[in-house]
Tab-separated table of C-alpha atoms in Angstrom:
chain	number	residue	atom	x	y	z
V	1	UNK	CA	4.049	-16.858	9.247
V	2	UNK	CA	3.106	-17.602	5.772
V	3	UNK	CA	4.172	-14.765	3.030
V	4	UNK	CA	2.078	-14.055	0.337
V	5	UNK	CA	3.042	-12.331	-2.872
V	6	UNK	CA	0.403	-10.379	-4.849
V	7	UNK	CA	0.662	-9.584	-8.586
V	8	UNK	CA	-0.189	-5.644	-9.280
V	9	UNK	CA	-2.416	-4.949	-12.542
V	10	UNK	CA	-1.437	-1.204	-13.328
V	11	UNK	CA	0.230	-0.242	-16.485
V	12	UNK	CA	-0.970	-3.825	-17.490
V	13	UNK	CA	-3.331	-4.322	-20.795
V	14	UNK	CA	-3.684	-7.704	-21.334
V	15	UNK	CA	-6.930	-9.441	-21.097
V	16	UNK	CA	-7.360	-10.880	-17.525
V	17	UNK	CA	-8.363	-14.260	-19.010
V	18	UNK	CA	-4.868	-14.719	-20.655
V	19	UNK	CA	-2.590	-12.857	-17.835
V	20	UNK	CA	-4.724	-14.431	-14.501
V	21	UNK	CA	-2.747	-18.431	-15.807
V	22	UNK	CA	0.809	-17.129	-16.555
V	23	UNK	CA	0.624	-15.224	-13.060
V	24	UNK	CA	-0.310	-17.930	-11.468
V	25	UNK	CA	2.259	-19.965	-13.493
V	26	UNK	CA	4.919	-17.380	-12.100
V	27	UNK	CA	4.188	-18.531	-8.505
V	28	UNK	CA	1.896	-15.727	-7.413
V	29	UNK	CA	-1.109	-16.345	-4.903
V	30	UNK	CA	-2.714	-13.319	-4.869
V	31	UNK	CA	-3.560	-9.702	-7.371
V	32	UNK	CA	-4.073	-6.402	-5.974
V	33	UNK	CA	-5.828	-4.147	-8.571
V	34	UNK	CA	-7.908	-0.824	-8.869
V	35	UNK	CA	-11.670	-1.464	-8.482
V	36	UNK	CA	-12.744	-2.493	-12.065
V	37	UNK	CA	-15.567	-0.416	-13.706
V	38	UNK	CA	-18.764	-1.651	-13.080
V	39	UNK	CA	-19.315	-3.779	-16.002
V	40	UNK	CA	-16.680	-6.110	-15.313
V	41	UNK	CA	-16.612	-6.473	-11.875
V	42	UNK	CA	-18.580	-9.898	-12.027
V	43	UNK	CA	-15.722	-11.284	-14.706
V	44	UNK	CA	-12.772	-9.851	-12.524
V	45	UNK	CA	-14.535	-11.842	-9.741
V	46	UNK	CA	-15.335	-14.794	-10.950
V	47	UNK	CA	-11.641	-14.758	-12.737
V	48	UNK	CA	-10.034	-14.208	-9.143
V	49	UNK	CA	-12.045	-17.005	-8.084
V	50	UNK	CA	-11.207	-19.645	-10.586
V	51	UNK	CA	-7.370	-19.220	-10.711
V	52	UNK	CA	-7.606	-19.163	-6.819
V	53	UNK	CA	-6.065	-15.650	-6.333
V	54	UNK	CA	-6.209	-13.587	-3.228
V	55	UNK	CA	-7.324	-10.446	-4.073
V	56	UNK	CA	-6.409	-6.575	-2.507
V	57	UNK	CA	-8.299	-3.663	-3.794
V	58	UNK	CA	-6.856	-0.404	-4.240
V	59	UNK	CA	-8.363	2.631	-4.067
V	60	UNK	CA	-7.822	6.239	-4.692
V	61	UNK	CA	-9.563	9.059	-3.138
V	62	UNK	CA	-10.165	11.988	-4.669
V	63	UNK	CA	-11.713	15.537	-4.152
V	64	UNK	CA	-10.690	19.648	-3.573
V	65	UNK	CA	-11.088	19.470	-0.071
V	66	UNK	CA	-11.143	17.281	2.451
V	67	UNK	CA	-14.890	16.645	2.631
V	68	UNK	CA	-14.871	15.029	-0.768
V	69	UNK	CA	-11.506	12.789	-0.237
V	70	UNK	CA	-13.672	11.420	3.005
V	71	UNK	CA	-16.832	10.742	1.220
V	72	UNK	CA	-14.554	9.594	-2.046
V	73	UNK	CA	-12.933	6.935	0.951
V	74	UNK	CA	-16.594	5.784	2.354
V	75	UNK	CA	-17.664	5.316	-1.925
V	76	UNK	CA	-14.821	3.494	-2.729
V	77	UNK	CA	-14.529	1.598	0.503
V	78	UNK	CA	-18.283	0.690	0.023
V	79	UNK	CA	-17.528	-0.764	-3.367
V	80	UNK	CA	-14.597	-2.602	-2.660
V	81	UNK	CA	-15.866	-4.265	-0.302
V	82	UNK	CA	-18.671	-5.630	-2.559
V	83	UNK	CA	-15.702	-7.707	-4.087
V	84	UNK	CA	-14.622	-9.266	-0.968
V	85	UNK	CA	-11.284	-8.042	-0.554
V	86	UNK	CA	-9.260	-9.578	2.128
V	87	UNK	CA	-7.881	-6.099	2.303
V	88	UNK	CA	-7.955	-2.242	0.837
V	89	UNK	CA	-4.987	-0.245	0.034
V	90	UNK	CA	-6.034	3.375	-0.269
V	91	UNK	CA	-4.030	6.535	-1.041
V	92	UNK	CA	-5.614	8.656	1.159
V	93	UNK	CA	-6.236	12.218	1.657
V	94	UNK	CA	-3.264	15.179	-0.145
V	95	UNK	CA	0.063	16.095	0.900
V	96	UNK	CA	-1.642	19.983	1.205
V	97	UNK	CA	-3.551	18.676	4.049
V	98	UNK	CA	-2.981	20.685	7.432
V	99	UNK	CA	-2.940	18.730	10.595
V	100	UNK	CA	-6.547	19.453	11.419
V	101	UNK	CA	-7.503	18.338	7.996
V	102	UNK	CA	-5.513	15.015	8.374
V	103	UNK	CA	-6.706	14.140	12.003
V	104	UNK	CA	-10.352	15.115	10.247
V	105	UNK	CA	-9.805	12.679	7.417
V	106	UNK	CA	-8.693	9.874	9.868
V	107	UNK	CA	-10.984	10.006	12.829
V	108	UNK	CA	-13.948	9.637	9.811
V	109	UNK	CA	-11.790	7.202	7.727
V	110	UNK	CA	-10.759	4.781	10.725
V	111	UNK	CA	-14.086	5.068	11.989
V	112	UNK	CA	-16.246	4.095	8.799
V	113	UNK	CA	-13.629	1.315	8.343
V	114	UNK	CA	-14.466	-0.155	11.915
V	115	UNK	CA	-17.900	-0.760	10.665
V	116	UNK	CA	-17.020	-2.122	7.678
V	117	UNK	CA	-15.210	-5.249	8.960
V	118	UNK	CA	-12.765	-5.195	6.194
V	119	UNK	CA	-8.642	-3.695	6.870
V	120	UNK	CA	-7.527	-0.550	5.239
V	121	UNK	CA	-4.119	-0.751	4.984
V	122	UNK	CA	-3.120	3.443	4.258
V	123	UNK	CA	0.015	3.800	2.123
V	124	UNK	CA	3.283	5.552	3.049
V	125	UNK	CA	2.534	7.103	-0.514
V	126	UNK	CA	3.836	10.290	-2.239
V	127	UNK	CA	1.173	13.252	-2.220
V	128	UNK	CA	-0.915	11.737	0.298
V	129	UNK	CA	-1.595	12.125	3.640
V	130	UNK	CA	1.024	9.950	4.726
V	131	UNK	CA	4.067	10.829	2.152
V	132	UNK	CA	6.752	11.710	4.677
V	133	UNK	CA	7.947	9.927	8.190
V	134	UNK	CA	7.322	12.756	10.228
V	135	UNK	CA	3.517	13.210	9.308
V	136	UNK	CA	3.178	9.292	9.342
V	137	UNK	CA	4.329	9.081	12.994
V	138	UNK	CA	2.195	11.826	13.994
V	139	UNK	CA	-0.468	10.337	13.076
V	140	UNK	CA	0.666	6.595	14.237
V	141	UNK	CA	0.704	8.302	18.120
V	142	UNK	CA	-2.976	9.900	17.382
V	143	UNK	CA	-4.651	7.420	15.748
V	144	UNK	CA	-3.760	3.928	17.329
V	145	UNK	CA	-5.562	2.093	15.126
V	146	UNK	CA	-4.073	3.188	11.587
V	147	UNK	CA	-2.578	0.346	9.746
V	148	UNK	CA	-0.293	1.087	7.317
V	149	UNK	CA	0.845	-0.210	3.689
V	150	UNK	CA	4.519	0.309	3.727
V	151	UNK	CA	6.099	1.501	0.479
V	152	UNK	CA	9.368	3.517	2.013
V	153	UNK	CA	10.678	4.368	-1.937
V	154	UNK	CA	8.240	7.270	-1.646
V	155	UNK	CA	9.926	8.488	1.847
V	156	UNK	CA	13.286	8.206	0.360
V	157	UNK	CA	12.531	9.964	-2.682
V	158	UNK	CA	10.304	12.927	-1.075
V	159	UNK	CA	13.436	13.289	1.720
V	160	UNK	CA	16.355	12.640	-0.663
V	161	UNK	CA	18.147	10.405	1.694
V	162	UNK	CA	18.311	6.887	2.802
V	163	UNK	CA	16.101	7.223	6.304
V	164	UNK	CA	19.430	5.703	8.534
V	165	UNK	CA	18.432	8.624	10.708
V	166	UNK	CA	14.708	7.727	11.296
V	167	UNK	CA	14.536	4.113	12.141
V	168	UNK	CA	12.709	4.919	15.268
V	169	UNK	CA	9.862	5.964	12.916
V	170	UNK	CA	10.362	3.350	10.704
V	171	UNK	CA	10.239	0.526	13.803
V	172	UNK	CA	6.986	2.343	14.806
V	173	UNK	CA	5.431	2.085	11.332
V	174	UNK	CA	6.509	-1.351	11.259
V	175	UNK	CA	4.603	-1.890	14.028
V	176	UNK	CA	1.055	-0.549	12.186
V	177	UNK	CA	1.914	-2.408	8.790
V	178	UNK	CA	-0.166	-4.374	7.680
V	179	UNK	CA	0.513	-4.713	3.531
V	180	UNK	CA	4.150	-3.959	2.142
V	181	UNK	CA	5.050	-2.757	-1.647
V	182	UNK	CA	8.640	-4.000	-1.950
V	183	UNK	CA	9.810	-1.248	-3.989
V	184	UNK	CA	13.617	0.240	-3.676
V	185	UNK	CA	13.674	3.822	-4.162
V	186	UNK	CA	17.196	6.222	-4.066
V	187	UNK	CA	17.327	10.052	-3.636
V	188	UNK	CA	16.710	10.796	-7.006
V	189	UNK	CA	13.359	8.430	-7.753
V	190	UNK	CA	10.700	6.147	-5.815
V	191	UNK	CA	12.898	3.281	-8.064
V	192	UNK	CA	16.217	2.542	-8.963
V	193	UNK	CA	17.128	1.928	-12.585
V	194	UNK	CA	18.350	-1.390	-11.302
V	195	UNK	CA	18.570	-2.842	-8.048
V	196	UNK	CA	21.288	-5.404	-9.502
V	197	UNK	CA	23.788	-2.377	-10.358
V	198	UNK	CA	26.702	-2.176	-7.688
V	199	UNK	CA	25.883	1.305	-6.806
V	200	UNK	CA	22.480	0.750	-5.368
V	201	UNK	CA	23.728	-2.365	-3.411
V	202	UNK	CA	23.146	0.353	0.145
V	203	UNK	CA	19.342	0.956	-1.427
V	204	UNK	CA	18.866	-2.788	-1.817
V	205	UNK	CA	20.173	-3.478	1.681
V	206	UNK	CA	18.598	-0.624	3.768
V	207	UNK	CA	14.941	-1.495	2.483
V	208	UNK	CA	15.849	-5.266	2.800
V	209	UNK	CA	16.454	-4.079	6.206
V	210	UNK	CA	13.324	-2.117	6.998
V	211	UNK	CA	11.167	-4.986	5.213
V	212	UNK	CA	12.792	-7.006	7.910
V	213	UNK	CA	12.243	-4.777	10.514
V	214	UNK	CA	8.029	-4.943	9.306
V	215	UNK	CA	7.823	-9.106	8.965
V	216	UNK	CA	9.796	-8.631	12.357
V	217	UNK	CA	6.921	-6.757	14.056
V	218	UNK	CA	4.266	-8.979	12.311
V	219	UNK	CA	5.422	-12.594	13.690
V	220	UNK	CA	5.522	-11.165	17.298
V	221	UNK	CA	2.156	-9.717	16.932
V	222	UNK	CA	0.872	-13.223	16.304
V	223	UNK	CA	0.220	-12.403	12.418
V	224	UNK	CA	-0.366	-15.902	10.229
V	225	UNK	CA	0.214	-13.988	7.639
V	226	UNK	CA	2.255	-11.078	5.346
V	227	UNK	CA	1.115	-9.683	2.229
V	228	UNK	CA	4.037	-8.108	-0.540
V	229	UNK	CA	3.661	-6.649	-3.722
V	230	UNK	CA	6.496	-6.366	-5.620
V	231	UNK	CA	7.251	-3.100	-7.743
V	232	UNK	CA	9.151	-1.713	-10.294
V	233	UNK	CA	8.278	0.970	-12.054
């Protein structure tokens, strides 16, 4: 299995036709970046293209109720895909979301998705749908065709612990992931100040472990291969 590590854009201002070479210079094969506006879709294209980057479109949805974060998924899905993404990461859906609301939001989701061809990877991501283990897994048994985009800083932030006592969900979500964002979050923050500092060596080595566990899951399913963005921020 091949692993390929994408460059993220956000909190980036730099012209794209001066980053895309010293990203590629840095060894990466692939960006993931929020849809550009309209106007510069072609040049963010054509740009992807030339430097020979992968590309993963995020998306956001958005909305008061849970009507408008499922038609905000099928608009944004719909124009992502007009960029030929080899995948979508979406923050779906709010934390506020009941159960009925959230099993609403997926059976539409995972259903427009199906017809679109094109993987939505859903992110483990704080105030969405899926910003806690014991939501995500509830949904994992429902819904056996969620994929996930693993980002477990936001799980050990919103529970203020180190999840040692929830690697059965963690092996199940493993299982669904299909996108990770290596990002080391402590009790205090979705990041630590600095995963180099002897007192977030345990941080460093329990996600280390749990990325593990994921790329784990992925060879025996056959996967050629794994997609990582690095964070920090």
């Amino acid at each position: 299995m091949e692993l390929s590590i994408f460059r993220h854009l956000w909190g980036i201002t730099e012209a794209w036709e001066t980053l895309f070479p010293r990203i590629r210079a840095l060894g990466y094969q692939g960006i993931e970046h929020i849809m550009p506006e309209d106007a510069d879709r072609v040049r963010f294209r054509n740009l992807l293209d030339h430097h020979r980057f992968k590309y993963i479109a995020q998306i956001i949805t958005t909305g008061a109720t849970v009507e408008d974060h499922i038609r905000s998924f099928r608009q944004n899905v719909e124009r992502a895909a007009s960029m030929n993404p080899q995948t979508i990461n979406c923050h779906s859906g709010c934390d506020w979301f009941s159960d009925e609301q959230s099993k609403k939001y997926f059976s539409e989701a995972l259903e427009f998705e199906a017809k679109l061809g094109i993987p939505v990877a859903h992110e483990t991501h704080r105030g969405r749908i899926l910003y806690n283990p014991w939501t995500t897994e509830k949904l994992l048994k429902q819904f056996p065709e969620l994929k996930l985009s693993c980002d477990f800083s936001h799980w050990v932030v919103i529970s203020e612990r180190l999840l040692e006592t929830e690697l059965a969900i963690i092996a199940r979500s493993a299982e669904r992931c299909i996108h990770i964002h290596a990002r080391v979050g402590y009790e205090e923050g979705p990041q630590v100040p600095d995963p180099r500092a002897p007192e977030y060596e345990r941080h460093v080595t329990a996600h280390e472990r749990w990325w593990d566990m994921i790329w784990d899951a992925q060879r025996r399913k056959g996967m050629k291969e794994s997609t990582l963005t690095p964070e920090f921020g």
